[in-house]
Amino acid sequence: MEGGRRVLSNVIHSQVDLHQEFGGVVPELAARDHLERLPHLLDLALEKAGVQPSDIDLLAVTRGPGLVGCLLVGVGVGEGLATAWAKPLTGVNHLWGHIYAAMLTRPDLEPPLLGLVVSGAHSDLVRMPQHGRFEVIGRTRDDAAGEAFDKAARMLGLGYPGGPALDRLARTGDARRQPLPKPSLPGLEFSFSGLKTALLYRLRDLGADAGAQEKADLAAAFERSVVESLLEKLDEALSKGPVSEVVVAGGVAANTLLRRRAAEVVADRARLTMPPLELCTDNAAMIAAAGFFAGTQQAPTVDPSLGWD
Ligand code: KG4
Ligand code: ZN
């Protein structure tokens, strides 16, 4: 990254092939693969960016949340490079990265902003009053949106990775033919486990009648319930006070329906930024940007219960 906003190179090694036969991420394999792939990825990133280690001013690494084995490998490599190259290293929270992906998308985007971060493990509504400061105002009581999509995809026989497969299947279905309940808790909390159970029972009731079209309709209904539930709370947060910038980010922000409906819900009440698909799902550029803006700032101490420290 140059200046926190310009991506010089952003290389990704996908582990989809590695985990596919197991139907989900195997933590041990994931960590080992990080260790094996990182040295080459680093060389590639430097080569593509056309920079030498001596050009680098700051290294950034994800320090959490995530799979502990993978985090250990990343932090170990980061610390090794920082020592070998005599460069400062900053640890960033993975979720900051998802918000900072939006800053790469719109170079003029600045806090204060309201964010909805939806990933495999998080569904968080957050206020970001300034760089490096995040106040979580809503989260999930049980499953995260991405996790719910992945589990629903598995029930529908779509395999791994589930979210994108469910998205594709939903495009051929009609949610009205197999309506599912829309979770709605008071306040800004999310809950997706009841919806997951509703899908399970519906599939059980349909039994052998659950053909390709029924499954597509169920995928569409499940997607609609998750998306409308997420946006209901975003809408509520928006109506609580003036906000001029809204960011919707994280892997689930790659979802077709969420992208369309978020634009409709936010409409002209604020400016909405959703990173392009390749910056929604996990990537290194967003971590570098977060390190540039947030890792070096002395953010005012936040109550840890508000999260994202
Ligand atoms: O942010 P991310 O890449 O990794 C985590 O930090 O977890 O998010 C991954 C999640 C997975 O649950 C994946 O199924 C979901 O994002 N996802 C999608 C779509 N693309 C990725 N969910 C719904 N529709 C999509 N198009
Ligand atoms: Zn993520």
Short mmCIF file of C-alpha atoms and ligand atoms in Angstrom, two decimals, residues 94 98 119 282 286, ligand 2:
data_model
loop_
_atom_site.label_atom_id
_atom_site.label_comp_id
_atom_site.label_asym_id
_atom_site.label_seq_id
_atom_site.Cartn_x
_atom_site.Cartn_y
_atom_site.Cartn_z
CA HIS A 94 -9.35 -8.12 11.38
CA HIS A 98 -13.16 -4.84 6.55
CA SER A 119 -18.40 -11.98 7.69
CA ASP A 282 -10.60 -11.39 3.21
CA MET A 286 -7.49 -3.98 3.80
ZN ZN B 2 -13.10 -11.31 7.14
#
